[in-house]
Tab-separated table of C-alpha atoms in Angstrom:
chain	number	residue	atom	x	y	z
A	101	UNK	CA	65.544	118.471	-117.585
A	102	UNK	CA	66.348	121.416	-119.789
A	103	UNK	CA	68.479	124.028	-118.068
A	104	UNK	CA	67.993	127.650	-119.066
A	105	UNK	CA	70.745	130.106	-118.273
A	106	UNK	CA	69.553	133.242	-116.507
A	107	UNK	CA	71.148	136.659	-116.801
A	108	UNK	CA	73.767	135.145	-119.120
A	109	UNK	CA	75.350	138.478	-119.889
A	110	UNK	CA	75.923	139.093	-116.182
A	111	UNK	CA	77.256	135.624	-115.372
A	112	UNK	CA	80.458	136.844	-113.732
A	113	UNK	CA	79.117	140.004	-112.093
A	114	UNK	CA	79.486	139.904	-108.298
A	115	UNK	CA	76.517	140.553	-106.038
A	116	UNK	CA	76.059	144.298	-105.583
A	117	UNK	CA	74.230	146.562	-103.154
A	118	UNK	CA	71.013	146.433	-105.194
A	119	UNK	CA	71.122	142.616	-105.192
A	120	UNK	CA	71.455	142.483	-101.410
A	121	UNK	CA	68.666	145.026	-101.025
A	122	UNK	CA	66.364	142.924	-103.214
A	123	UNK	CA	67.267	139.719	-101.386
A	124	UNK	CA	66.796	141.319	-97.966
A	125	UNK	CA	63.419	142.895	-98.704
A	126	UNK	CA	62.122	139.811	-100.512
A	127	UNK	CA	63.282	137.464	-97.756
A	128	UNK	CA	61.863	139.623	-94.959
A	129	UNK	CA	58.533	140.041	-96.726
A	130	UNK	CA	58.415	136.322	-97.442
A	131	UNK	CA	59.147	135.513	-93.800
A	132	UNK	CA	56.266	137.668	-92.589
A	133	UNK	CA	53.846	136.215	-95.144
A	134	UNK	CA	54.882	132.616	-94.478
A	135	UNK	CA	54.405	133.225	-90.746
A	136	UNK	CA	50.784	134.064	-91.549
A	137	UNK	CA	50.349	130.835	-93.485
A	138	UNK	CA	51.834	128.387	-90.983
A	139	UNK	CA	50.956	129.850	-87.575
A	140	UNK	CA	47.756	127.761	-87.740
A	141	UNK	CA	49.639	124.488	-87.303
A	142	UNK	CA	51.349	125.560	-84.064
A	143	UNK	CA	47.941	126.003	-82.456
A	144	UNK	CA	46.278	122.992	-84.092
A	145	UNK	CA	45.470	121.340	-80.758
A	146	UNK	CA	43.873	124.499	-79.328
A	147	UNK	CA	41.997	125.259	-82.566
A	148	UNK	CA	40.638	121.719	-82.594
A	149	UNK	CA	39.244	122.182	-79.094
A	150	UNK	CA	37.637	125.518	-79.953
A	151	UNK	CA	36.237	124.958	-83.444
A	152	UNK	CA	34.847	121.396	-83.263
A	153	UNK	CA	32.273	119.667	-81.023
A	154	UNK	CA	33.798	118.687	-77.652
A	155	UNK	CA	32.174	115.234	-77.675
A	156	UNK	CA	34.012	113.849	-80.731
A	157	UNK	CA	37.113	111.612	-80.264
A	158	UNK	CA	40.441	113.372	-79.948
A	159	UNK	CA	41.941	111.657	-83.021
A	160	UNK	CA	38.971	112.725	-85.165
A	161	UNK	CA	39.201	116.306	-83.906
A	162	UNK	CA	42.900	116.355	-84.779
A	163	UNK	CA	42.211	114.865	-88.208
A	164	UNK	CA	39.542	117.489	-88.971
A	165	UNK	CA	41.808	120.291	-87.784
A	166	UNK	CA	44.612	119.081	-90.036
A	167	UNK	CA	42.013	118.792	-92.799
A	168	UNK	CA	41.342	122.521	-92.573
A	169	UNK	CA	45.101	123.116	-92.457
A	170	UNK	CA	45.406	121.008	-95.637
A	171	UNK	CA	42.717	123.067	-97.382
A	172	UNK	CA	45.213	125.912	-97.578
A	173	UNK	CA	47.490	123.682	-99.632
A	174	UNK	CA	44.670	122.473	-101.862
A	175	UNK	CA	43.807	126.101	-102.699
A	176	UNK	CA	47.377	126.938	-103.704
A	177	UNK	CA	47.206	125.823	-107.359
A	178	UNK	CA	44.320	128.151	-108.253
A	179	UNK	CA	45.932	131.215	-106.694
A	180	UNK	CA	49.345	130.262	-108.036
A	181	UNK	CA	48.189	129.636	-111.601
A	182	UNK	CA	46.202	132.883	-111.815
A	183	UNK	CA	48.980	135.026	-110.318
A	184	UNK	CA	51.642	133.291	-112.400
A	185	UNK	CA	49.621	133.891	-115.576
A	186	UNK	CA	49.598	137.621	-114.978
A	187	UNK	CA	53.148	137.538	-113.611
A	188	UNK	CA	54.364	136.207	-116.971
A	189	UNK	CA	52.288	138.745	-118.911
A	190	UNK	CA	52.213	141.983	-116.896
A	191	UNK	CA	55.130	141.707	-114.471
A	192	UNK	CA	56.533	139.851	-111.490
A	193	UNK	CA	56.448	142.769	-109.040
A	194	UNK	CA	52.700	143.455	-109.260
A	195	UNK	CA	51.783	139.889	-108.342
A	196	UNK	CA	54.520	139.816	-105.701
A	197	UNK	CA	52.808	142.741	-103.942
A	198	UNK	CA	49.233	141.512	-104.413
A	199	UNK	CA	49.927	138.153	-102.753
A	200	UNK	CA	50.903	139.760	-99.458
A	201	UNK	CA	47.621	141.683	-99.185
A	202	UNK	CA	45.654	138.515	-99.936
A	203	UNK	CA	47.424	136.838	-97.024
A	204	UNK	CA	47.204	139.609	-94.425
A	205	UNK	CA	43.436	140.155	-94.518
A	206	UNK	CA	42.246	136.543	-93.900
A	207	UNK	CA	44.919	136.060	-91.212
A	208	UNK	CA	43.596	139.094	-89.366
A	209	UNK	CA	40.040	137.777	-89.751
A	210	UNK	CA	41.029	134.366	-88.332
A	211	UNK	CA	42.103	136.092	-85.129
A	212	UNK	CA	38.620	137.602	-84.817
A	213	UNK	CA	36.500	134.516	-85.620
A	214	UNK	CA	33.854	133.319	-83.122
A	215	UNK	CA	34.309	129.705	-81.959
A	216	UNK	CA	32.072	126.611	-82.036
A	217	UNK	CA	30.667	127.436	-78.606
A	218	UNK	CA	29.365	130.719	-80.013
A	219	UNK	CA	28.099	129.957	-83.521
A	220	UNK	CA	28.258	126.168	-83.846
A	221	UNK	CA	29.203	124.567	-87.180
A	222	UNK	CA	29.541	127.980	-88.831
A	223	UNK	CA	32.807	128.406	-86.913
A	224	UNK	CA	34.818	125.660	-88.680
A	225	UNK	CA	33.215	126.664	-92.017
A	226	UNK	CA	34.432	130.267	-91.649
A	227	UNK	CA	37.833	129.006	-90.540
A	228	UNK	CA	37.963	126.865	-93.687
A	229	UNK	CA	37.117	129.850	-95.916
A	230	UNK	CA	39.884	131.949	-94.373
A	231	UNK	CA	42.332	129.073	-94.790
A	232	UNK	CA	41.435	128.720	-98.481
A	233	UNK	CA	42.092	132.439	-99.035
A	234	UNK	CA	45.472	132.058	-97.334
A	235	UNK	CA	46.293	129.145	-99.602
A	236	UNK	CA	45.465	131.103	-102.748
A	237	UNK	CA	47.778	133.902	-101.583
A	238	UNK	CA	50.764	131.724	-100.740
A	239	UNK	CA	50.286	129.870	-104.044
A	240	UNK	CA	51.396	133.023	-105.820
A	241	UNK	CA	53.862	134.218	-103.198
A	242	UNK	CA	56.369	131.362	-103.003
A	243	UNK	CA	57.014	130.650	-106.707
A	244	UNK	CA	56.785	134.364	-107.431
A	245	UNK	CA	59.438	135.109	-104.823
A	246	UNK	CA	61.824	132.488	-106.229
A	247	UNK	CA	61.442	133.783	-109.777
A	248	UNK	CA	61.770	137.373	-108.598
A	249	UNK	CA	65.101	136.960	-106.803
A	250	UNK	CA	66.546	134.547	-109.396
A	251	UNK	CA	65.931	137.055	-112.170
A	252	UNK	CA	67.591	139.859	-110.232
A	253	UNK	CA	70.979	138.284	-109.420
A	254	UNK	CA	73.901	137.122	-111.627
A	255	UNK	CA	73.525	133.544	-112.909
A	256	UNK	CA	76.389	132.195	-110.815
A	257	UNK	CA	74.632	133.320	-107.622
A	258	UNK	CA	71.128	131.975	-108.342
A	259	UNK	CA	71.565	129.093	-105.895
A	260	UNK	CA	72.596	131.453	-103.105
A	261	UNK	CA	69.684	133.788	-103.941
A	262	UNK	CA	67.104	130.976	-103.930
A	263	UNK	CA	68.603	129.530	-100.744
A	264	UNK	CA	68.516	132.920	-99.033
A	265	UNK	CA	64.922	133.552	-100.090
A	266	UNK	CA	63.906	130.091	-98.898
A	267	UNK	CA	65.717	130.816	-95.635
A	268	UNK	CA	63.518	133.890	-95.353
A	269	UNK	CA	60.395	131.777	-95.843
A	270	UNK	CA	61.575	129.277	-93.229
A	271	UNK	CA	62.421	132.240	-91.027
A	272	UNK	CA	58.668	132.822	-91.007
A	273	UNK	CA	58.270	129.321	-89.573
A	274	UNK	CA	60.886	130.171	-86.942
A	275	UNK	CA	59.024	133.358	-86.086
A	276	UNK	CA	55.841	131.334	-85.742
A	277	UNK	CA	57.587	128.825	-83.508
A	278	UNK	CA	58.992	131.582	-81.282
A	279	UNK	CA	55.624	133.344	-81.025
A	280	UNK	CA	53.914	130.031	-80.224
A	281	UNK	CA	56.548	129.252	-77.591
A	282	UNK	CA	56.103	132.652	-75.954
A	283	UNK	CA	52.316	132.384	-75.912
A	284	UNK	CA	52.315	128.833	-74.536
A	285	UNK	CA	54.802	129.919	-71.865
A	286	UNK	CA	53.053	133.083	-70.710
A	287	UNK	CA	49.402	132.019	-70.972
A	288	UNK	CA	47.798	129.353	-68.812
A	289	UNK	CA	45.690	126.743	-70.609
A	290	UNK	CA	42.372	128.467	-69.746
A	291	UNK	CA	43.800	131.839	-70.863
A	292	UNK	CA	45.082	130.275	-74.090
A	293	UNK	CA	41.631	128.881	-74.874
A	294	UNK	CA	39.929	132.145	-73.933
A	295	UNK	CA	42.031	134.680	-75.812
A	296	UNK	CA	45.684	133.705	-76.111
A	297	UNK	CA	45.239	131.728	-79.357
A	298	UNK	CA	43.989	134.878	-81.124
A	299	UNK	CA	47.185	136.855	-80.529
A	300	UNK	CA	49.396	135.171	-83.183
A	301	UNK	CA	46.768	135.652	-85.895
A	302	UNK	CA	46.247	139.318	-85.056
A	303	UNK	CA	50.015	139.799	-85.091
A	304	UNK	CA	50.098	138.025	-88.451
A	305	UNK	CA	47.673	140.493	-89.978
A	306	UNK	CA	49.870	143.384	-88.870
A	307	UNK	CA	52.999	141.590	-90.116
A	308	UNK	CA	51.376	141.119	-93.523
A	309	UNK	CA	50.475	144.770	-93.942
A	310	UNK	CA	54.027	145.733	-92.959
A	311	UNK	CA	55.425	143.308	-95.555
A	312	UNK	CA	53.215	144.857	-98.228
A	313	UNK	CA	54.663	148.269	-97.341
A	314	UNK	CA	58.213	146.899	-97.704
A	315	UNK	CA	57.571	145.672	-101.221
A	316	UNK	CA	57.017	149.130	-102.634
A	317	UNK	CA	60.824	149.495	-102.595
A	318	UNK	CA	61.371	146.549	-104.936
A	319	UNK	CA	61.860	146.975	-108.695
A	320	UNK	CA	60.703	144.824	-111.599
A	321	UNK	CA	63.159	142.078	-112.605
A	322	UNK	CA	65.684	142.846	-115.384
A	323	UNK	CA	64.754	139.591	-117.146
A	324	UNK	CA	61.072	140.551	-117.428
A	325	UNK	CA	61.948	144.092	-118.526
A	326	UNK	CA	64.178	142.687	-121.274
A	327	UNK	CA	61.483	140.239	-122.406
A	328	UNK	CA	59.007	143.115	-122.624
A	329	UNK	CA	61.405	145.361	-124.537
A	330	UNK	CA	62.175	142.591	-127.042
A	331	UNK	CA	58.457	141.732	-127.328
A	332	UNK	CA	59.239	138.149	-126.286
A	333	UNK	CA	56.487	137.760	-123.709
A	334	UNK	CA	54.319	134.679	-124.158
A	335	UNK	CA	51.955	135.111	-127.126
A	336	UNK	CA	49.571	132.480	-125.775
A	337	UNK	CA	48.360	131.335	-122.359
A	338	UNK	CA	51.700	130.599	-120.607
A	339	UNK	CA	50.372	127.479	-118.856
A	340	UNK	CA	49.336	125.981	-122.206
A	341	UNK	CA	52.937	126.235	-123.422
A	342	UNK	CA	54.214	124.718	-120.174
A	343	UNK	CA	51.978	121.657	-120.380
A	344	UNK	CA	52.648	121.173	-124.089
A	345	UNK	CA	56.390	121.830	-124.305
A	346	UNK	CA	57.893	121.253	-120.844
A	347	UNK	CA	56.307	118.096	-119.451
A	348	UNK	CA	59.634	116.590	-118.358
A	349	UNK	CA	60.499	119.696	-116.382
A	350	UNK	CA	57.033	119.623	-114.792
A	351	UNK	CA	57.366	115.979	-113.669
A	352	UNK	CA	60.832	116.420	-112.149
A	353	UNK	CA	59.798	119.689	-110.469
A	354	UNK	CA	56.752	117.992	-108.946
A	355	UNK	CA	58.845	115.118	-107.575
A	356	UNK	CA	61.309	117.551	-105.994
A	357	UNK	CA	58.398	119.493	-104.505
A	358	UNK	CA	57.081	116.250	-103.019
A	359	UNK	CA	60.374	115.826	-101.171
A	360	UNK	CA	60.260	119.473	-100.089
A	361	UNK	CA	56.706	119.167	-98.769
A	362	UNK	CA	57.430	115.933	-96.891
A	363	UNK	CA	60.434	117.502	-95.184
A	364	UNK	CA	58.854	120.838	-94.259
A	365	UNK	CA	55.362	119.641	-93.319
A	366	UNK	CA	56.396	116.528	-91.380
A	367	UNK	CA	59.728	117.406	-89.757
A	368	UNK	CA	59.086	121.087	-89.063
A	369	UNK	CA	55.348	121.783	-88.958
A	370	UNK	CA	53.785	118.586	-87.597
A	371	UNK	CA	56.516	117.291	-85.299
A	372	UNK	CA	55.795	119.712	-82.396
A	373	UNK	CA	52.312	118.165	-82.204
A	374	UNK	CA	53.740	114.637	-82.511
A	375	UNK	CA	56.264	115.360	-79.759
A	376	UNK	CA	53.394	116.203	-77.429
A	377	UNK	CA	50.924	113.521	-78.500
A	378	UNK	CA	53.290	110.579	-79.053
A	379	UNK	CA	56.525	111.243	-77.176
A	380	UNK	CA	55.031	112.916	-74.105
A	381	UNK	CA	56.863	116.267	-74.209
A	382	UNK	CA	55.113	119.350	-72.851
A	383	UNK	CA	54.212	122.131	-75.304
A	384	UNK	CA	56.961	124.635	-74.310
A	385	UNK	CA	59.694	121.963	-74.633
A	386	UNK	CA	58.390	120.748	-77.993
A	387	UNK	CA	58.200	124.289	-79.340
A	388	UNK	CA	61.673	125.235	-78.065
A	389	UNK	CA	63.083	122.177	-79.822
A	390	UNK	CA	61.186	123.165	-82.948
A	391	UNK	CA	62.758	126.626	-82.791
A	392	UNK	CA	66.216	125.019	-82.718
A	393	UNK	CA	65.345	122.828	-85.710
A	394	UNK	CA	63.857	125.725	-87.664
A	395	UNK	CA	66.894	127.921	-87.017
A	396	UNK	CA	69.086	125.073	-88.267
A	397	UNK	CA	66.797	124.767	-91.303
A	398	UNK	CA	67.165	128.479	-92.057
A	399	UNK	CA	70.958	128.251	-91.911
A	400	UNK	CA	70.843	125.043	-93.923
A	401	UNK	CA	68.923	126.702	-96.766
A	402	UNK	CA	71.701	129.276	-97.217
A	403	UNK	CA	74.425	126.606	-96.928
A	404	UNK	CA	72.883	124.250	-99.491
A	405	UNK	CA	71.974	127.175	-101.766
A	406	UNK	CA	75.577	128.408	-101.818
A	407	UNK	CA	76.800	124.840	-102.364
A	408	UNK	CA	74.618	124.289	-105.440
A	409	UNK	CA	76.309	127.242	-107.165
A	410	UNK	CA	79.538	125.245	-106.946
A	411	UNK	CA	78.429	121.630	-107.341
A	412	UNK	CA	75.299	121.889	-109.481
A	413	UNK	CA	71.776	120.717	-108.691
A	414	UNK	CA	72.244	116.989	-109.331
A	415	UNK	CA	75.194	116.429	-106.980
A	416	UNK	CA	73.788	118.670	-104.255
A	417	UNK	CA	70.280	117.177	-104.227
A	418	UNK	CA	71.651	113.627	-104.226
A	419	UNK	CA	73.862	114.351	-101.186
A	420	UNK	CA	71.186	116.364	-99.403
A	421	UNK	CA	68.460	113.773	-99.959
A	422	UNK	CA	70.590	110.987	-98.496
A	423	UNK	CA	71.530	113.144	-95.499
A	424	UNK	CA	67.876	114.048	-94.926
A	425	UNK	CA	66.890	110.379	-94.900
A	426	UNK	CA	69.632	109.465	-92.425
A	427	UNK	CA	69.139	112.360	-89.994
A	428	UNK	CA	65.324	112.137	-89.992
A	429	UNK	CA	65.373	108.450	-89.150
A	430	UNK	CA	67.995	109.047	-86.457
A	431	UNK	CA	65.856	111.823	-84.951
A	432	UNK	CA	62.556	109.972	-84.634
A	433	UNK	CA	64.135	106.717	-83.432
A	434	UNK	CA	66.683	108.446	-81.177
A	435	UNK	CA	64.180	110.670	-79.358
A	436	UNK	CA	61.942	107.673	-78.811
A	437	UNK	CA	64.841	105.878	-77.078
A	438	UNK	CA	66.373	108.835	-75.200
A	439	UNK	CA	64.482	112.099	-74.600
A	440	UNK	CA	67.736	113.954	-73.812
A	441	UNK	CA	68.689	113.699	-77.513
A	442	UNK	CA	65.752	115.881	-78.564
A	443	UNK	CA	67.609	119.157	-79.149
A	444	UNK	CA	70.757	117.917	-80.979
A	445	UNK	CA	68.968	115.367	-83.158
A	446	UNK	CA	66.141	117.749	-84.063
A	447	UNK	CA	68.668	120.456	-84.908
A	448	UNK	CA	70.637	118.079	-87.149
A	449	UNK	CA	67.476	116.948	-88.934
A	450	UNK	CA	66.455	120.585	-89.391
A	451	UNK	CA	69.793	121.415	-91.026
A	452	UNK	CA	69.333	118.489	-93.448
A	453	UNK	CA	65.833	119.752	-94.305
A	454	UNK	CA	67.662	122.850	-95.590
A	455	UNK	CA	68.202	120.929	-98.836
A	456	UNK	CA	64.776	122.318	-99.783
A	457	UNK	CA	66.617	125.581	-100.537
A	458	UNK	CA	68.092	123.897	-103.632
A	459	UNK	CA	64.733	122.832	-105.084
A	460	UNK	CA	63.808	126.322	-106.421
A	461	UNK	CA	67.229	126.550	-108.112
A	462	UNK	CA	66.444	123.394	-110.084
A	463	UNK	CA	62.915	124.551	-110.929
A	464	UNK	CA	63.836	128.094	-111.943
A	465	UNK	CA	66.416	126.718	-114.351
A	466	UNK	CA	63.943	124.202	-115.761
A	467	UNK	CA	61.713	126.682	-117.599
A	468	UNK	CA	62.469	129.465	-120.131
A	469	UNK	CA	61.873	133.060	-118.984
A	470	UNK	CA	58.671	133.623	-120.984
A	471	UNK	CA	56.811	130.870	-119.104
A	472	UNK	CA	59.039	130.509	-116.044
A	473	UNK	CA	56.591	131.848	-113.468
A	474	UNK	CA	53.736	129.708	-114.817
A	475	UNK	CA	55.866	126.563	-115.148
A	476	UNK	CA	57.320	126.801	-111.659
A	477	UNK	CA	54.031	127.824	-110.070
A	478	UNK	CA	52.028	125.047	-111.732
A	479	UNK	CA	54.539	122.304	-110.864
A	480	UNK	CA	55.156	123.496	-107.307
A	481	UNK	CA	51.582	124.308	-106.315
A	482	UNK	CA	49.876	121.254	-107.816
A	483	UNK	CA	52.462	118.964	-106.224
A	484	UNK	CA	52.294	120.763	-102.877
A	485	UNK	CA	48.492	120.719	-102.946
A	486	UNK	CA	48.418	116.961	-103.467
A	487	UNK	CA	51.345	115.829	-101.355
A	488	UNK	CA	51.804	118.669	-98.863
A	489	UNK	CA	48.070	118.985	-98.328
A	490	UNK	CA	47.495	115.294	-97.718
A	491	UNK	CA	50.651	114.691	-95.655
A	492	UNK	CA	49.140	115.684	-92.258
A	493	UNK	CA	46.203	113.316	-92.702
A	494	UNK	CA	48.262	110.490	-94.222
A	495	UNK	CA	50.861	110.565	-91.458
A	496	UNK	CA	48.166	110.893	-88.777
A	497	UNK	CA	46.381	107.818	-90.132
A	498	UNK	CA	49.680	105.910	-90.457
A	499	UNK	CA	50.407	106.645	-86.798
A	500	UNK	CA	47.466	104.509	-85.716
A	501	UNK	CA	49.463	101.412	-86.715
A	502	UNK	CA	53.062	102.669	-86.971
A	503	UNK	CA	54.620	104.776	-84.170
A	504	UNK	CA	57.517	105.615	-86.504
A	505	UNK	CA	55.258	106.766	-89.336
A	506	UNK	CA	56.852	110.254	-89.578
A	507	UNK	CA	60.320	108.714	-89.941
A	508	UNK	CA	59.242	106.200	-92.566
A	509	UNK	CA	57.380	108.826	-94.591
A	510	UNK	CA	60.232	111.343	-94.632
A	511	UNK	CA	62.876	108.712	-95.403
A	512	UNK	CA	60.852	107.404	-98.360
A	513	UNK	CA	60.404	110.872	-99.835
A	514	UNK	CA	64.024	111.884	-99.206
A	515	UNK	CA	65.144	108.820	-101.188
A	516	UNK	CA	62.723	109.708	-103.996
A	517	UNK	CA	64.236	113.194	-104.077
A	518	UNK	CA	67.747	111.777	-104.167
A	519	UNK	CA	66.770	109.460	-107.036
A	520	UNK	CA	65.265	112.407	-108.932
A	521	UNK	CA	68.725	113.993	-109.011
A	522	UNK	CA	69.718	111.454	-111.687
A	523	UNK	CA	67.226	113.083	-114.042
A	524	UNK	CA	68.711	116.562	-113.571
A	525	UNK	CA	71.309	117.912	-115.923
A	526	UNK	CA	74.708	117.512	-114.319
A	527	UNK	CA	75.893	121.110	-114.154
A	528	UNK	CA	79.674	121.567	-114.289
A	529	UNK	CA	81.419	122.561	-111.074
A	530	UNK	CA	81.821	126.337	-111.037
């Protein structure tokens, strides 16, 4: 993989007040937008009951619900490619602000949708449309956020910046977990089915509009400004140059994204449902454990991001991938044997999932500035659409014959990620 140095002239500059302001606002806005995108999965069981016919088998209802959840991932490439195209040509900040509005509106609408009992099959169709719009928005948000913060900070702090931003995104998952825990604790099951499930989506719409307001305080990245001043912006469709000239970087970035999606989707997003369906935990306990794991994930993103600035991407991803494989297997097998191990083992696995905070560092450095947004967005979103989108259904189907399917899936992908580290340039220790 070709490594492109960012902000080379400011390599040794320490992080300043403006850097911390950018990181804080970007991370907070990302957390609020990512909450909107993932809150669906925490109420998958309830949504399945409300938006599909009551007479169908439970496993089929769950599969269809996860299918709608997956549609958001399948829509990511289109939104990501379009926003990245304009992000490389007209500016990172404009697309960074647009994505948040595109997320807030459909999330608010989801909280107002009529259910199957009211309008029949139109209910899941409308839910699917809203989910597709969410996917298009997050397709531009995540890669755009990584590029935005990486191009603002000194080169020797890019790992920390990407880790912090990713921690912000995972903080959105934590917020979703906490909101879901509170709602499941304070609403009875009939109340949850009647109105309680709507609350997190309505909150999400408000969160999204607030995040859009925050982004008016951000400034365009110095790297893009310099490219524009030097007239070095892409003189052709950026994606065309990516596919033609940077295929190796695309392949490695897609493999790393596959590991990222397996870790986030399976260990963090789907496991609360698995804990209830397979291991027999009640919803509040499963969600509290998920909050512990997601908090550990958030801290892990910052830890691994800071570590990559010292060790380089290859060493860090190799170590993190092996740790992820070991802790994930220990979690799923350990909880199955002893329920009292739920909290510590889930927390440890969550911390290991934090290795995903290093993936954007590797991808940002893989593409030159003129096509960076398009290269990262194409690789990340296409890979996430295929692997992240299909993961819920694949693991659900695997579970019919393999009670340890989540463990086996995550371990396999963690080892693939670790192996991919051998194809990364071995950065010198800094």
